[in-house]
Short mmCIF file of C-alpha atoms and ligand atoms in Angstrom, two decimals:
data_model
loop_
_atom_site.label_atom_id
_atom_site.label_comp_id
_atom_site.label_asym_id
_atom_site.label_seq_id
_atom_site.Cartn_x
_atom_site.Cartn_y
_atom_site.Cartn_z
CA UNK A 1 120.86 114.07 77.18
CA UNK A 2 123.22 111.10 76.87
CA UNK A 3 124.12 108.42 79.17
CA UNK A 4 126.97 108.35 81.78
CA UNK A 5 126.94 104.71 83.16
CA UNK A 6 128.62 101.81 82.17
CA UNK A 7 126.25 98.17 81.38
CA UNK A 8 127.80 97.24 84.55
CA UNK A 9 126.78 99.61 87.00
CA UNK A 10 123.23 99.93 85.24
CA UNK A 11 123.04 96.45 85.89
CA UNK A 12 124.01 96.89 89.26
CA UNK A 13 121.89 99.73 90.55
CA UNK A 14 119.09 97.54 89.13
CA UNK A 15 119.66 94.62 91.25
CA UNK A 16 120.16 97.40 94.37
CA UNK A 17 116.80 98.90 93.38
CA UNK A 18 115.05 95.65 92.82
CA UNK A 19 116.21 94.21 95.77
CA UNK A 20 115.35 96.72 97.80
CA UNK A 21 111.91 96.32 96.37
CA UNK A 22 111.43 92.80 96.88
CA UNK A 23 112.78 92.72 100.59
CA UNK A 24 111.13 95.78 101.60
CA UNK A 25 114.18 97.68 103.00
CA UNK A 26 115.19 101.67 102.06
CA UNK A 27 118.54 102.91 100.68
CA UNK A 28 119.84 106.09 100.39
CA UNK A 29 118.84 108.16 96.90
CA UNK A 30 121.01 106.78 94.02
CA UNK A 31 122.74 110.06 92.44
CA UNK A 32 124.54 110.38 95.87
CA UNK A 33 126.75 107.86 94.70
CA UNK A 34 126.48 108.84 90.92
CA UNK A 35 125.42 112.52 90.67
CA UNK A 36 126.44 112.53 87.28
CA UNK A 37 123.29 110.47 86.09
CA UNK A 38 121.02 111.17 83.67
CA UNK A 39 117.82 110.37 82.76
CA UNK A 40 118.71 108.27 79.72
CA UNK A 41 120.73 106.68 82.70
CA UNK A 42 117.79 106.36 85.03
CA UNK A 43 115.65 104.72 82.78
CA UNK A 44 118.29 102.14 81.72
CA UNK A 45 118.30 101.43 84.85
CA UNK A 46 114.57 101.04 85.17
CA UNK A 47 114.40 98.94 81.89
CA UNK A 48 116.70 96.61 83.19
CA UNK A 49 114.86 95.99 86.60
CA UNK A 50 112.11 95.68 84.23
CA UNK A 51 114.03 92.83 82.38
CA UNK A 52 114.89 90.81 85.45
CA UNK A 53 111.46 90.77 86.42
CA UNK A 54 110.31 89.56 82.94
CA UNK A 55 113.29 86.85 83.34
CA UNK A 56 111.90 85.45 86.21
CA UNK A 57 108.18 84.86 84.35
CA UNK A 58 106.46 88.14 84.85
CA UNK A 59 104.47 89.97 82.89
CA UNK A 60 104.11 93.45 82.05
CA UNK A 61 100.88 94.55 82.89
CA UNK A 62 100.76 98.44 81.72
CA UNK A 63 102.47 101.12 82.45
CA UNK A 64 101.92 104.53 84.82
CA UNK A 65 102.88 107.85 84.54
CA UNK A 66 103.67 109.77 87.75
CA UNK A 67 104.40 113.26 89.55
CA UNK A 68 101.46 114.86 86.82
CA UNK A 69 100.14 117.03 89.30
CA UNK A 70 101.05 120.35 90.37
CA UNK A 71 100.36 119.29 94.04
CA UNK A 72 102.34 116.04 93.91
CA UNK A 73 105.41 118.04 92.24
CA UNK A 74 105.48 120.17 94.89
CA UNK A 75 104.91 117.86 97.96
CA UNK A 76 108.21 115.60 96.35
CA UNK A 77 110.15 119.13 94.95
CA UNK A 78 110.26 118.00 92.03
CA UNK A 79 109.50 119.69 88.40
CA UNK A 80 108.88 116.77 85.93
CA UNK A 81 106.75 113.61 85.60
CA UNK A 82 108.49 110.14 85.23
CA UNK A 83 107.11 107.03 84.28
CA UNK A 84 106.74 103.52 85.19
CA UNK A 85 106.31 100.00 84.85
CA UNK A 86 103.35 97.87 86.05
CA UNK A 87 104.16 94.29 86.52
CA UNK A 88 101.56 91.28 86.86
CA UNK A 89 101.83 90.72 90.75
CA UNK A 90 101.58 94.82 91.37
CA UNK A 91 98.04 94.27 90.93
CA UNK A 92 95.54 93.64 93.43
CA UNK A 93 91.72 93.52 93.67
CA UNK A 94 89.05 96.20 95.13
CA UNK A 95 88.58 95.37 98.59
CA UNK A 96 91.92 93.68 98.61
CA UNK A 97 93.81 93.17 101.64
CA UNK A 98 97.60 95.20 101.68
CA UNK A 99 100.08 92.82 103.21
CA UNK A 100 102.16 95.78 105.11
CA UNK A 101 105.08 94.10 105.65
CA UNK A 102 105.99 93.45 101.97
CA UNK A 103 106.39 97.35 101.62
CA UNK A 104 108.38 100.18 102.89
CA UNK A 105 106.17 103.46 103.69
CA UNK A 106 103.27 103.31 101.27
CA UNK A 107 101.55 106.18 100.14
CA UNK A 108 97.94 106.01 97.74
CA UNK A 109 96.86 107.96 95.27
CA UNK A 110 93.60 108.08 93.50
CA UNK A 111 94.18 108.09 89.83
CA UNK A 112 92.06 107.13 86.00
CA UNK A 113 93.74 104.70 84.18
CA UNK A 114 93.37 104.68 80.88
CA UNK A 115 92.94 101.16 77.92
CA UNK A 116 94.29 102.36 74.82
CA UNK A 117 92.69 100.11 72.07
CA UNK A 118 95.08 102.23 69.11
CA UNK A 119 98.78 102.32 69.05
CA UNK A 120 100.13 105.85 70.47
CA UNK A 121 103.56 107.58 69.16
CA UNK A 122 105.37 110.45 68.78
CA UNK A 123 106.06 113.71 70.33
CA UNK A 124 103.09 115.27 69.92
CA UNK A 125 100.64 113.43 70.91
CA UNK A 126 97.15 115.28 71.45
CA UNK A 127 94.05 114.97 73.97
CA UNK A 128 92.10 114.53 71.18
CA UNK A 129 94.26 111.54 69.77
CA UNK A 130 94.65 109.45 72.85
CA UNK A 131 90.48 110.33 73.29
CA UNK A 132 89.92 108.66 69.79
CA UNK A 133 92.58 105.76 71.17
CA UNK A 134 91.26 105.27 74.23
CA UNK A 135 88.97 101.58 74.49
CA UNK A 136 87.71 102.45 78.11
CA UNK A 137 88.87 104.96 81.03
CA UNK A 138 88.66 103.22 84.63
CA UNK A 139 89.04 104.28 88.26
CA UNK A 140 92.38 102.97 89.77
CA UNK A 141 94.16 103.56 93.27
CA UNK A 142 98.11 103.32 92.58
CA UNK A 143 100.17 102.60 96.20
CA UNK A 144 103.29 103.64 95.75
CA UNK A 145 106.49 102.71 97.60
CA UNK A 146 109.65 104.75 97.14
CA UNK A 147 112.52 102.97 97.89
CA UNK A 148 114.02 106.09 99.22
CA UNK A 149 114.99 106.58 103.30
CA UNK A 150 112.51 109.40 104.02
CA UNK A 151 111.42 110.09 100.56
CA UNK A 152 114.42 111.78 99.91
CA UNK A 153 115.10 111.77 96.29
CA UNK A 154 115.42 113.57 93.24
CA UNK A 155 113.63 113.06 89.90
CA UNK A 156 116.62 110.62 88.25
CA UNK A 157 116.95 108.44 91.35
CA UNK A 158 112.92 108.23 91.28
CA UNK A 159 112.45 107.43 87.72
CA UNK A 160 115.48 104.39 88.09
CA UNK A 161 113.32 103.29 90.53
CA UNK A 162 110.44 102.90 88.48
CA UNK A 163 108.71 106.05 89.68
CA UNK A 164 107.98 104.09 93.68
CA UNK A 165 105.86 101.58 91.31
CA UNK A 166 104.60 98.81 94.32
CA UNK A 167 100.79 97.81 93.86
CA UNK A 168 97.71 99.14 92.60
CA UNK A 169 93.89 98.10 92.54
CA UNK A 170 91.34 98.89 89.80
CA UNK A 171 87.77 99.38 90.43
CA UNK A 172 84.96 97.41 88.95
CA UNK A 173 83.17 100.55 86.74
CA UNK A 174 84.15 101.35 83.28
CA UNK A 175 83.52 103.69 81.10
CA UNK A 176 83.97 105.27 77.61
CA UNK A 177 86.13 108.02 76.67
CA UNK A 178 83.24 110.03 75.47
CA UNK A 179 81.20 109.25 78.68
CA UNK A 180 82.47 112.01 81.11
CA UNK A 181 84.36 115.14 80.97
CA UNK A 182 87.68 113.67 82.15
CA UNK A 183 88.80 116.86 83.61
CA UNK A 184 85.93 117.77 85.45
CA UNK A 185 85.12 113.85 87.03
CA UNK A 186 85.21 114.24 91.01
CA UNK A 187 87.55 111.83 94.02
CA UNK A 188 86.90 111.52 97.20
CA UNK A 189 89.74 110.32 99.45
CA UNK A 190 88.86 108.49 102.82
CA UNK A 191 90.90 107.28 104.99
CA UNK A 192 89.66 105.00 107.88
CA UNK A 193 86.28 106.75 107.47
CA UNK A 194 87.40 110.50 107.26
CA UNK A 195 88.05 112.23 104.00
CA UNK A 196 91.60 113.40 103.32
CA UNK A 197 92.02 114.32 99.88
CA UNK A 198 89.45 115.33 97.22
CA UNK A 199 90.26 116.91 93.26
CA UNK A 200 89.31 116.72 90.20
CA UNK A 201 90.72 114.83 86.67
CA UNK A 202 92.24 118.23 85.76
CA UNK A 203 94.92 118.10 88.31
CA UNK A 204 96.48 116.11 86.39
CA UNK A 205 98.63 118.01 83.53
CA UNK A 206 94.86 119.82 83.39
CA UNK A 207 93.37 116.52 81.78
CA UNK A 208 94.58 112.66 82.37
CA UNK A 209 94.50 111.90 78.74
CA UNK A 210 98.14 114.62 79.07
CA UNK A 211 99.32 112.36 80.19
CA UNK A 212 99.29 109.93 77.99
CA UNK A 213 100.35 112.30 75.88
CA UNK A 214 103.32 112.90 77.64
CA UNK A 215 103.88 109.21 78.27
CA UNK A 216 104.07 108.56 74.05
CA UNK A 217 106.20 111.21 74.16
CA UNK A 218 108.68 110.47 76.91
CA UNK A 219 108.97 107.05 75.11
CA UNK A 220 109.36 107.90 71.89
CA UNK A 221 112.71 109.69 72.94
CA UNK A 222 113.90 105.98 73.66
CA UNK A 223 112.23 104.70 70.04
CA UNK A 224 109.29 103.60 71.75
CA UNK A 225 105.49 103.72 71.55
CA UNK A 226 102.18 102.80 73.48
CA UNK A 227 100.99 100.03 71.90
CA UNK A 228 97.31 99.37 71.54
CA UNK A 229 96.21 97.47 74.10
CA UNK A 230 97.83 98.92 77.53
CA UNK A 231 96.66 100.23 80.41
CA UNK A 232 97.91 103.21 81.87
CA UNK A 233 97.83 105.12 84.80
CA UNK A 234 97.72 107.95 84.74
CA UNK A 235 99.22 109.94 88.11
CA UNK A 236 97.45 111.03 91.30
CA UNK A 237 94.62 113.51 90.98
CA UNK A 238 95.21 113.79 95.10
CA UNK A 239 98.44 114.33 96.79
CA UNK A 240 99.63 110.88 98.28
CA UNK A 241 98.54 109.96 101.43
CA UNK A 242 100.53 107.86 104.06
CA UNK A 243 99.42 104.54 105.43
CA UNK A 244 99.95 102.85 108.37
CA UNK A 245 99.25 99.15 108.63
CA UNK A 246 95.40 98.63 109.64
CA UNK A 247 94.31 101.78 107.79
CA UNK A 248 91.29 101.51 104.96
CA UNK A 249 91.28 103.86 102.34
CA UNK A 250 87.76 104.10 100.46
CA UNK A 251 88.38 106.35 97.27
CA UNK A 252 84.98 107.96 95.49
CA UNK A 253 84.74 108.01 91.88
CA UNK A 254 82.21 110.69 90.90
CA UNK A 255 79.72 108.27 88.93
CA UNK A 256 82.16 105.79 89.19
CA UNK A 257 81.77 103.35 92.13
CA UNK A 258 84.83 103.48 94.68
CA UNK A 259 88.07 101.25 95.38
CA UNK A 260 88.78 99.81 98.65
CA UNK A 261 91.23 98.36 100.60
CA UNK A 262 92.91 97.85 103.77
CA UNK A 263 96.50 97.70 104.76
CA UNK A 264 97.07 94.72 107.33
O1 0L1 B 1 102.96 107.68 91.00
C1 0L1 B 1 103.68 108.61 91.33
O2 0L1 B 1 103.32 109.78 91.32
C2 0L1 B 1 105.09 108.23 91.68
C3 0L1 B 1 105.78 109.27 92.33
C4 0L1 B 1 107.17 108.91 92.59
C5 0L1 B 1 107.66 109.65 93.74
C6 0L1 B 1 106.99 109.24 95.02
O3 0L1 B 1 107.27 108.15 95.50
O4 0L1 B 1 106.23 110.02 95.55
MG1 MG B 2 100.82 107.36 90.88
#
């Protein structure tokens, strides 16, 4: 796949994204005005929102892969995973409070994240490899934010928006790789007190360490790896639910403690 846009307008759609990011506003899906974009075109894009951020004195934090379920492909008709960027101020703590009016139309997702302690690269990536990479495997809610007027979008104009990237909190249980049966580890989704969502690790590409797989993979077509060291999530087990401002989402690890927080 090869590009189509010129360094200008990549530069340009990533101050459009961005902006729409930082002030909280929607736009319309990008590849109405471009339909000719690629991937290779959507990530440049994403890479160089990526670079404005870490002009300005952020840091990179990790990184998150998303659409890896079945379910979450088909609630956003859509038949690939993208990826994404986590910046420093993305994260928050358990229990934090979700200032509402710095996003759009939130949606959470309960997700594993996993701590590589091994670089990761290549194509081919197995379970088995990012297993023997992995330092520790951790509960995480991502809240995602798509900068897209009624979450219509299509998988380019998604992954030049870094994949609805906004916020995300970790929980305060770790574990080993070899502790659990990643496929088979249990969420519970509540929201304001009533469950809405529950699954299992395998709904995601049938085990989260895929994922990462697919994530070494999707970067090695741009030359790049995982190095050791990052944290990565690694897409909803649940479908994404909407919040509202003064809802509290309470997500139950199986043997894993929960993550909190409330949007106010
Ligand atoms: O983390 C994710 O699954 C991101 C999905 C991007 C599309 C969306 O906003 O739902
Ligand atoms: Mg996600």
């Amino acid at each position: 796949m090869s590009r189509t846009l010129s360094k200008e307008a990549v530069a340009k759609l990533a101050e459009h994204l961005e902006k729409a990011e930082l002030e909280a506003f929607e736009v319309t899906k990008i590849t109405d005005d471009y339909p000719d974009m690629t991937m290779v075109d959507a990530t440049d894009v994403q890479w160089e929102i990526r670079r404005r951020k870490e002009q300005r004195g952020h840091k990179m934090v990790g990184m998150k892969m998303g659409l890896t379920s079945w379910a979450k492909m088909k609630q956003m008709g859509v038949e690939k995973p993208c990826y994404g960027f986590l910046a420093d101020y993305f994260s928050l703590s358990d229990n934090a409070d979700v200032k509402f009016d710095e996003l759009i139309h939130p949606k959470v997702e309960a997700e594993l994240a996993f701590v590589t302690n091994k670089p990761l690269s290549g194509p081919d990536v197995t379970v088995e490899q990012v297993l023997d990479a992995t330092e520790l495997v951790v509960p995480a809610v991502e809240i995602i934010d798509s900068r897209y007027k009624d979450f219509k979008f299509d998988l380019v104009s998604v992954q030049a928006d870094n994949s609805s990237s906004t916020r995300f909190v970790v929980g305060s249980h770790a574990a080993k790789p070899e502790d659990f049966d990643w496929a088979t580890v249990g969420v519970v989704m509540q929201k304001n007190g009533e469950v809405v969502e529950v699954g299992a690790g395998a709904a995601v590409l049938d085990h989260p360490a895929a994922s990462v797989a697919m994530l070494a993979s999707m970067l090695d077509e741009r030359g790049e790896s995982i190095p050791a060291g990052t944290f990565i999530m690694t897409g909803g087990i649940t479908a994404a639910v909407l919040v509202e401002r003064g809802d509290s989402i309470v997500v139950r690890y199986q043997d894993l403690g929960t993550v909190s927080m409330r949007f106010v």
